[in-house]
Amino acid sequence: QMRTGPAQQSTVCPYACQRRTTTANKNKRFTDALEVLVEYHELTEIEGPRVAYSRAASVLKSLPWTIESMGGTEALPCVGEKTRTLIQVTGWYYSYIVLNISDQEYILFTSVFGVGPKTADKWYRRGLRSFSQILADPDVQLNRMQQNGFLHYTDLSRGLSAAEARAVEAVVGETVRTVAPNARVVLTGGFRRGKEFGHDVDFIVTTAEPGRENSLLPLIMGRLEEQGLLLFQAHHPSTLALKKIPCRRFEAMDYYSKCFLILKLEGSRVQGGGQAVPAGRGWRAVRVDLVAPPIERFAFTQLGWTGSKFERDLRRFARVERNMLLDNHALFDKAKNQFLAAVTEKDIFAHLGLEYMEPWQRNA
Ligand code: GTP
Ligand code: MN
Ligand code: MN
């Protein structure tokens, strides 16, 4: 059986992309506490603690055993003194952070779709402490995204089950087949990693006809609107043509055509989903993201949008260990001064000299 022996610990690799991390997290009580700290530090300008706690949480998620005490965690990579203290006094430390009122309000504000740390900070500085105060303040100007964030707050903050995600997949699939029969739509994001719960459903839509990917999302949104299913849309057209292709600037954000949506999901579409939808209404609001890259960029998009800290560490591994640059568009070998082509995700892992990891092993 798995024991927390030193020999076993030394086998824990330092990069998340070298570890197989399924959704079966054996150290949830610690990683939940760590993720509260990560969320809190996302609201500050200082990056160090956020990255440190985030990496520590990733390591704990990958362990095939449950940590029982601080002893025996010395040899784990990325687990520093503060995390070890948290492991020792998890309940206390966790409560201390969560009970800090101003942090709670920050986190509450940023839980609204369209509200980032800057807006949350602005509201907090104005003395606003609750949703009702924000909504009643005549000086607060909400943009369209934030208005919809508040309007659908109860539904959106509940997240989605895997059954609801499958229902969304069926709706989006039917819609795409109607307006673009030659297009292909695949699930990505957390539900591709096999998560049972998520805050949205992410899809990649693509077509073999060059250039046509840029007209797909408006067609899809138009059809969703016709069906009365489109509650909100923010479309960002592709800026790829404005850049040198392939892009030489490697960035966190990508240049593809994408849209952030709120859709109406009818309860009747959810398998066994009576309780998924508020009684008497018959539907609930759900967040859906669509991205439409050109077909030759599909593998890079798929790897990037499958997400989690696995993907962030892949980029760091490429840069630090391989002298390569990886983003959602391309992989560039700096020593050879050339781009490395990929048709599938496996090609990218091979270029990086990494063992292939299935999507459900990327829940770092
Ligand atoms: P959930 O919280 O359950 O949805 O987990 P998730 O892993 O699916 O997270 P999320 O949907 O936020 O992100 C999944 C991936 O989509 C990320 O890793 C990004 O690569 C990509 N992504 C999400 N939002 C954006 C965005 O605004 N721009 C770009 N370029 N990519 C995004
Ligand atoms: Mn997602
Ligand atoms: Mn998303």
PDB file of C-alpha atoms in Angstrom, residues 69-274:
ATOM      1  CA  SER A  69       0.630  15.371   9.388  1.00  0.00           C
ATOM      2  CA  MET A  70       3.380  17.836   8.610  1.00  0.00           C
ATOM      3  CA  GLY A  71       6.010  15.165   9.184  1.00  0.00           C
ATOM      4  CA  GLY A  72       6.994  13.500   5.947  1.00  0.00           C
ATOM      5  CA  THR A  73       6.217  16.477   3.730  1.00  0.00           C
ATOM      6  CA  GLU A  74       9.816  17.798   3.776  1.00  0.00           C
ATOM      7  CA  ALA A  75      10.797  16.107   0.556  1.00  0.00           C
ATOM      8  CA  LEU A  76       7.770  17.248  -1.462  1.00  0.00           C
ATOM      9  CA  PRO A  77       8.603  19.793  -4.167  1.00  0.00           C
ATOM     10  CA  CYS A  78       6.980  23.258  -3.923  1.00  0.00           C
ATOM     11  CA  VAL A  79       5.703  22.644  -0.389  1.00  0.00           C
ATOM     12  CA  GLY A  80       7.271  25.393   1.735  1.00  0.00           C
ATOM     13  CA  GLU A  81       7.127  26.405   5.401  1.00  0.00           C
ATOM     14  CA  LYS A  82       3.815  28.278   5.174  1.00  0.00           C
ATOM     15  CA  THR A  83       2.088  25.384   3.477  1.00  0.00           C
ATOM     16  CA  ARG A  84       3.554  23.005   6.032  1.00  0.00           C
ATOM     17  CA  THR A  85       2.175  25.220   8.807  1.00  0.00           C
ATOM     18  CA  LEU A  86      -1.195  25.230   7.090  1.00  0.00           C
ATOM     19  CA  ILE A  87      -1.132  21.444   6.954  1.00  0.00           C
ATOM     20  CA  GLN A  88      -0.399  21.370  10.660  1.00  0.00           C
ATOM     21  CA  VAL A  89      -3.144  23.779  11.715  1.00  0.00           C
ATOM     22  CA  THR A  90      -5.373  23.632   8.671  1.00  0.00           C
ATOM     23  CA  GLY A  91      -8.687  24.394  10.369  1.00  0.00           C
ATOM     24  CA  TRP A  92      -7.365  27.397  12.249  1.00  0.00           C
ATOM     25  CA  TYR A  93      -5.430  28.941   9.389  1.00  0.00           C
ATOM     26  CA  TYR A  94      -8.291  28.391   6.991  1.00  0.00           C
ATOM     27  CA  SER A  95     -10.821  30.020   9.318  1.00  0.00           C
ATOM     28  CA  TYR A  96      -8.552  32.937  10.021  1.00  0.00           C
ATOM     29  CA  ILE A  97      -8.331  33.809   6.335  1.00  0.00           C
ATOM     30  CA  VAL A  98     -11.973  33.168   5.515  1.00  0.00           C
ATOM     31  CA  LEU A  99     -13.206  35.190   8.474  1.00  0.00           C
ATOM     32  CA  ASN A 100     -11.253  38.268   7.432  1.00  0.00           C
ATOM     33  CA  ILE A 101     -14.249  40.355   6.410  1.00  0.00           C
ATOM     34  CA  SER A 102     -12.704  42.586   3.735  1.00  0.00           C
ATOM     35  CA  ASP A 103     -11.226  39.566   1.906  1.00  0.00           C
ATOM     36  CA  GLN A 104     -14.611  37.899   1.980  1.00  0.00           C
ATOM     37  CA  GLU A 105     -16.250  40.886   0.352  1.00  0.00           C
ATOM     38  CA  TYR A 106     -13.557  41.072  -2.319  1.00  0.00           C
ATOM     39  CA  ILE A 107     -14.008  37.429  -3.151  1.00  0.00           C
ATOM     40  CA  LEU A 108     -17.785  37.860  -3.149  1.00  0.00           C
ATOM     41  CA  PHE A 109     -17.578  40.783  -5.611  1.00  0.00           C
ATOM     42  CA  THR A 110     -15.237  38.966  -8.003  1.00  0.00           C
ATOM     43  CA  SER A 111     -17.612  36.005  -8.044  1.00  0.00           C
ATOM     44  CA  VAL A 112     -19.903  38.103 -10.267  1.00  0.00           C
ATOM     45  CA  PHE A 113     -19.420  37.420 -14.010  1.00  0.00           C
ATOM     46  CA  GLY A 114     -17.660  40.508 -15.442  1.00  0.00           C
ATOM     47  CA  VAL A 115     -16.228  41.749 -12.120  1.00  0.00           C
ATOM     48  CA  GLY A 116     -12.443  41.497 -11.790  1.00  0.00           C
ATOM     49  CA  PRO A 117     -10.106  42.462  -8.935  1.00  0.00           C
ATOM     50  CA  LYS A 118      -9.854  46.109 -10.115  1.00  0.00           C
ATOM     51  CA  THR A 119     -13.609  46.690 -10.049  1.00  0.00           C
ATOM     52  CA  ALA A 120     -13.972  44.831  -6.741  1.00  0.00           C
ATOM     53  CA  ASP A 121     -11.244  47.045  -5.285  1.00  0.00           C
ATOM     54  CA  LYS A 122     -12.894  50.222  -6.596  1.00  0.00           C
ATOM     55  CA  TRP A 123     -16.212  49.287  -5.044  1.00  0.00           C
ATOM     56  CA  TYR A 124     -14.618  48.310  -1.761  1.00  0.00           C
ATOM     57  CA  ARG A 125     -12.739  51.634  -1.596  1.00  0.00           C
ATOM     58  CA  ARG A 126     -16.036  53.460  -2.097  1.00  0.00           C
ATOM     59  CA  GLY A 127     -17.268  51.783   1.033  1.00  0.00           C
ATOM     60  CA  LEU A 128     -19.560  49.330  -0.734  1.00  0.00           C
ATOM     61  CA  ARG A 129     -19.872  46.069   1.196  1.00  0.00           C
ATOM     62  CA  SER A 130     -22.732  44.114  -0.343  1.00  0.00           C
ATOM     63  CA  PHE A 131     -24.480  43.438  -3.651  1.00  0.00           C
ATOM     64  CA  SER A 132     -27.501  45.477  -2.597  1.00  0.00           C
ATOM     65  CA  GLN A 133     -25.312  48.491  -1.792  1.00  0.00           C
ATOM     66  CA  ILE A 134     -23.619  48.205  -5.204  1.00  0.00           C
ATOM     67  CA  LEU A 135     -26.917  47.908  -7.053  1.00  0.00           C
ATOM     68  CA  ALA A 136     -28.468  50.817  -5.135  1.00  0.00           C
ATOM     69  CA  ASP A 137     -25.509  53.189  -5.628  1.00  0.00           C
ATOM     70  CA  PRO A 138     -26.358  55.812  -8.316  1.00  0.00           C
ATOM     71  CA  ASP A 139     -22.631  56.393  -8.985  1.00  0.00           C
ATOM     72  CA  VAL A 140     -21.918  52.777  -9.848  1.00  0.00           C
ATOM     73  CA  GLN A 141     -21.967  52.187 -13.603  1.00  0.00           C
ATOM     74  CA  LEU A 142     -22.325  48.526 -14.486  1.00  0.00           C
ATOM     75  CA  ASN A 143     -21.246  47.398 -17.944  1.00  0.00           C
ATOM     76  CA  ARG A 144     -23.376  44.957 -19.926  1.00  0.00           C
ATOM     77  CA  MET A 145     -21.407  41.934 -18.711  1.00  0.00           C
ATOM     78  CA  GLN A 146     -21.725  42.953 -15.056  1.00  0.00           C
ATOM     79  CA  GLN A 147     -25.443  43.695 -15.425  1.00  0.00           C
ATOM     80  CA  ASN A 148     -25.901  40.147 -16.674  1.00  0.00           C
ATOM     81  CA  GLY A 149     -23.566  38.843 -13.982  1.00  0.00           C
ATOM     82  CA  PHE A 150     -25.891  40.260 -11.313  1.00  0.00           C
ATOM     83  CA  LEU A 151     -29.061  39.359 -13.208  1.00  0.00           C
ATOM     84  CA  HIS A 152     -28.084  35.672 -13.421  1.00  0.00           C
ATOM     85  CA  TYR A 153     -25.980  35.550 -10.259  1.00  0.00           C
ATOM     86  CA  THR A 154     -27.923  32.806  -8.483  1.00  0.00           C
ATOM     87  CA  ASP A 155     -27.788  30.450 -11.466  1.00  0.00           C
ATOM     88  CA  LEU A 156     -24.197  31.184 -12.470  1.00  0.00           C
ATOM     89  CA  SER A 157     -22.742  30.958  -8.964  1.00  0.00           C
ATOM     90  CA  ARG A 158     -24.156  27.425  -8.650  1.00  0.00           C
ATOM     91  CA  GLY A 159     -21.880  26.122 -11.398  1.00  0.00           C
ATOM     92  CA  LEU A 160     -22.781  23.120 -13.546  1.00  0.00           C
ATOM     93  CA  SER A 161     -22.827  19.368 -13.037  1.00  0.00           C
ATOM     94  CA  ALA A 162     -21.367  16.981 -15.609  1.00  0.00           C
ATOM     95  CA  ALA A 163     -24.942  16.039 -16.604  1.00  0.00           C
ATOM     96  CA  GLU A 164     -25.755  19.688 -17.273  1.00  0.00           C
ATOM     97  CA  ALA A 165     -22.502  20.068 -19.238  1.00  0.00           C
ATOM     98  CA  ARG A 166     -23.517  17.090 -21.410  1.00  0.00           C
ATOM     99  CA  ALA A 167     -26.892  18.738 -22.051  1.00  0.00           C
ATOM    100  CA  VAL A 168     -25.129  21.963 -23.059  1.00  0.00           C
ATOM    101  CA  GLU A 169     -22.842  19.925 -25.333  1.00  0.00           C
ATOM    102  CA  ALA A 170     -25.903  18.458 -27.078  1.00  0.00           C
ATOM    103  CA  VAL A 171     -27.497  21.898 -27.569  1.00  0.00           C
ATOM    104  CA  VAL A 172     -24.293  23.472 -28.888  1.00  0.00           C
ATOM    105  CA  GLY A 173     -23.627  20.412 -31.080  1.00  0.00           C
ATOM    106  CA  GLU A 174     -27.093  20.592 -32.680  1.00  0.00           C
ATOM    107  CA  THR A 175     -26.745  24.329 -33.216  1.00  0.00           C
ATOM    108  CA  VAL A 176     -23.361  23.962 -34.921  1.00  0.00           C
ATOM    109  CA  ARG A 177     -24.623  21.125 -37.141  1.00  0.00           C
ATOM    110  CA  THR A 178     -27.530  23.326 -38.254  1.00  0.00           C
ATOM    111  CA  VAL A 179     -25.534  26.415 -39.250  1.00  0.00           C
ATOM    112  CA  ALA A 180     -22.210  24.813 -40.223  1.00  0.00           C
ATOM    113  CA  PRO A 181     -22.555  21.106 -41.004  1.00  0.00           C
ATOM    114  CA  ASN A 182     -18.870  20.824 -41.884  1.00  0.00           C
ATOM    115  CA  ALA A 183     -17.663  22.371 -38.663  1.00  0.00           C
ATOM    116  CA  ARG A 184     -16.438  20.333 -35.735  1.00  0.00           C
ATOM    117  CA  VAL A 185     -17.154  21.133 -32.101  1.00  0.00           C
ATOM    118  CA  VAL A 186     -15.248  19.540 -29.221  1.00  0.00           C
ATOM    119  CA  LEU A 187     -15.488  19.882 -25.484  1.00  0.00           C
ATOM    120  CA  THR A 188     -12.510  21.424 -23.715  1.00  0.00           C
ATOM    121  CA  GLY A 189     -11.794  23.054 -20.303  1.00  0.00           C
ATOM    122  CA  GLY A 190     -12.556  21.381 -16.989  1.00  0.00           C
ATOM    123  CA  PHE A 191     -15.235  19.000 -18.292  1.00  0.00           C
ATOM    124  CA  ARG A 192     -12.759  17.575 -20.811  1.00  0.00           C
ATOM    125  CA  ARG A 193     -10.540  16.855 -17.813  1.00  0.00           C
ATOM    126  CA  GLY A 194     -13.403  14.786 -16.400  1.00  0.00           C
ATOM    127  CA  LYS A 195     -14.460  17.194 -13.668  1.00  0.00           C
ATOM    128  CA  GLU A 196     -17.843  16.518 -12.071  1.00  0.00           C
ATOM    129  CA  PHE A 197     -18.430  20.232 -11.550  1.00  0.00           C
ATOM    130  CA  GLY A 198     -17.477  23.420 -13.367  1.00  0.00           C
ATOM    131  CA  HIS A 199     -18.194  27.134 -13.560  1.00  0.00           C
ATOM    132  CA  ASP A 200     -18.805  27.048 -17.332  1.00  0.00           C
ATOM    133  CA  VAL A 201     -18.605  24.752 -20.364  1.00  0.00           C
ATOM    134  CA  ASP A 202     -15.824  25.389 -22.896  1.00  0.00           C
ATOM    135  CA  PHE A 203     -15.835  24.342 -26.561  1.00  0.00           C
ATOM    136  CA  ILE A 204     -13.500  24.596 -29.543  1.00  0.00           C
ATOM    137  CA  VAL A 205     -15.254  25.035 -32.886  1.00  0.00           C
ATOM    138  CA  THR A 206     -13.278  24.607 -36.061  1.00  0.00           C
ATOM    139  CA  THR A 207     -13.586  23.884 -39.763  1.00  0.00           C
ATOM    140  CA  ALA A 208     -11.293  22.506 -42.453  1.00  0.00           C
ATOM    141  CA  GLU A 209     -12.149  25.416 -44.794  1.00  0.00           C
ATOM    142  CA  PRO A 210      -9.371  27.984 -44.357  1.00  0.00           C
ATOM    143  CA  GLY A 211     -10.556  31.362 -43.055  1.00  0.00           C
ATOM    144  CA  ARG A 212     -14.087  30.158 -42.428  1.00  0.00           C
ATOM    145  CA  GLU A 213     -13.457  29.726 -38.694  1.00  0.00           C
ATOM    146  CA  ASN A 214     -13.912  33.491 -38.332  1.00  0.00           C
ATOM    147  CA  SER A 215     -17.537  33.385 -39.464  1.00  0.00           C
ATOM    148  CA  LEU A 216     -18.517  30.406 -37.295  1.00  0.00           C
ATOM    149  CA  LEU A 217     -19.181  32.071 -33.958  1.00  0.00           C
ATOM    150  CA  PRO A 218     -21.516  34.798 -35.310  1.00  0.00           C
ATOM    151  CA  LEU A 219     -23.498  32.068 -37.122  1.00  0.00           C
ATOM    152  CA  ILE A 220     -23.722  29.956 -33.986  1.00  0.00           C
ATOM    153  CA  MET A 221     -24.769  32.917 -31.828  1.00  0.00           C
ATOM    154  CA  GLY A 222     -27.380  33.894 -34.416  1.00  0.00           C
ATOM    155  CA  ARG A 223     -28.897  30.423 -34.323  1.00  0.00           C
ATOM    156  CA  LEU A 224     -28.879  30.332 -30.502  1.00  0.00           C
ATOM    157  CA  GLU A 225     -30.661  33.690 -30.542  1.00  0.00           C
ATOM    158  CA  GLU A 226     -33.309  32.366 -32.966  1.00  0.00           C
ATOM    159  CA  GLN A 227     -33.942  29.470 -30.596  1.00  0.00           C
ATOM    160  CA  GLY A 228     -34.379  31.945 -27.743  1.00  0.00           C
ATOM    161  CA  LEU A 229     -31.437  30.435 -25.888  1.00  0.00           C
ATOM    162  CA  LEU A 230     -29.003  33.361 -25.967  1.00  0.00           C
ATOM    163  CA  LEU A 231     -29.210  35.408 -22.767  1.00  0.00           C
ATOM    164  CA  PHE A 232     -25.901  37.225 -23.189  1.00  0.00           C
ATOM    165  CA  GLN A 233     -23.019  37.305 -25.641  1.00  0.00           C
ATOM    166  CA  ALA A 234     -19.638  39.043 -25.779  1.00  0.00           C
ATOM    167  CA  HIS A 235     -17.880  38.279 -29.047  1.00  0.00           C
ATOM    168  CA  HIS A 236     -14.192  38.980 -29.571  1.00  0.00           C
ATOM    169  CA  PRO A 237     -13.325  38.653 -33.278  1.00  0.00           C
ATOM    170  CA  SER A 238      -9.978  37.139 -34.197  1.00  0.00           C
ATOM    171  CA  THR A 239      -6.989  39.461 -34.136  1.00  0.00           C
ATOM    172  CA  LEU A 240      -4.711  36.780 -35.577  1.00  0.00           C
ATOM    173  CA  ALA A 241      -4.567  38.370 -39.037  1.00  0.00           C
ATOM    174  CA  LEU A 242      -3.138  41.534 -37.505  1.00  0.00           C
ATOM    175  CA  LYS A 243      -0.219  39.554 -36.102  1.00  0.00           C
ATOM    176  CA  LYS A 244       2.638  37.798 -37.832  1.00  0.00           C
ATOM    177  CA  ILE A 245       1.595  34.184 -38.228  1.00  0.00           C
ATOM    178  CA  PRO A 246       2.698  32.222 -36.394  1.00  0.00           C
ATOM    179  CA  CYS A 247       2.921  34.801 -33.637  1.00  0.00           C
ATOM    180  CA  ARG A 248       6.376  35.464 -32.268  1.00  0.00           C
ATOM    181  CA  ARG A 249       4.979  37.068 -29.142  1.00  0.00           C
ATOM    182  CA  PHE A 250       4.021  34.395 -26.677  1.00  0.00           C
ATOM    183  CA  GLU A 251       1.142  35.419 -24.476  1.00  0.00           C
ATOM    184  CA  ALA A 252      -1.286  34.118 -21.916  1.00  0.00           C
ATOM    185  CA  MET A 253      -4.258  35.283 -23.980  1.00  0.00           C
ATOM    186  CA  ASP A 254      -4.757  34.110 -27.521  1.00  0.00           C
ATOM    187  CA  TYR A 255      -5.809  35.896 -30.707  1.00  0.00           C
ATOM    188  CA  TYR A 256      -8.590  33.600 -31.866  1.00  0.00           C
ATOM    189  CA  SER A 257     -12.205  34.432 -32.448  1.00  0.00           C
ATOM    190  CA  LYS A 258     -14.004  33.677 -29.183  1.00  0.00           C
ATOM    191  CA  CYS A 259     -17.213  34.389 -27.351  1.00  0.00           C
ATOM    192  CA  PHE A 260     -18.320  34.385 -23.757  1.00  0.00           C
ATOM    193  CA  LEU A 261     -21.982  33.479 -23.478  1.00  0.00           C
ATOM    194  CA  ILE A 262     -24.809  33.011 -21.046  1.00  0.00           C
ATOM    195  CA  LEU A 263     -27.237  30.437 -22.402  1.00  0.00           C
ATOM    196  CA  LYS A 264     -30.623  29.252 -21.328  1.00  0.00           C
ATOM    197  CA  LEU A 265     -30.491  25.534 -20.486  1.00  0.00           C
ATOM    198  CA  GLU A 266     -33.896  23.896 -20.447  1.00  0.00           C
ATOM    199  CA  GLY A 267     -34.413  21.424 -17.604  1.00  0.00           C
ATOM    200  CA  SER A 268     -36.015  18.930 -19.982  1.00  0.00           C
ATOM    201  CA  ARG A 269     -32.669  18.598 -21.759  1.00  0.00           C
ATOM    202  CA  VAL A 270     -30.801  17.495 -18.639  1.00  0.00           C
ATOM    203  CA  GLN A 271     -30.734  13.744 -18.039  1.00  0.00           C
ATOM    204  CA  GLY A 272     -32.406  13.038 -14.687  1.00  0.00           C
ATOM    205  CA  GLY A 273     -32.141  16.757 -14.176  1.00  0.00           C
ATOM    206  CA  GLY A 274     -35.370  17.724 -12.407  1.00  0.00           C
TER     207      GLY A 274
END
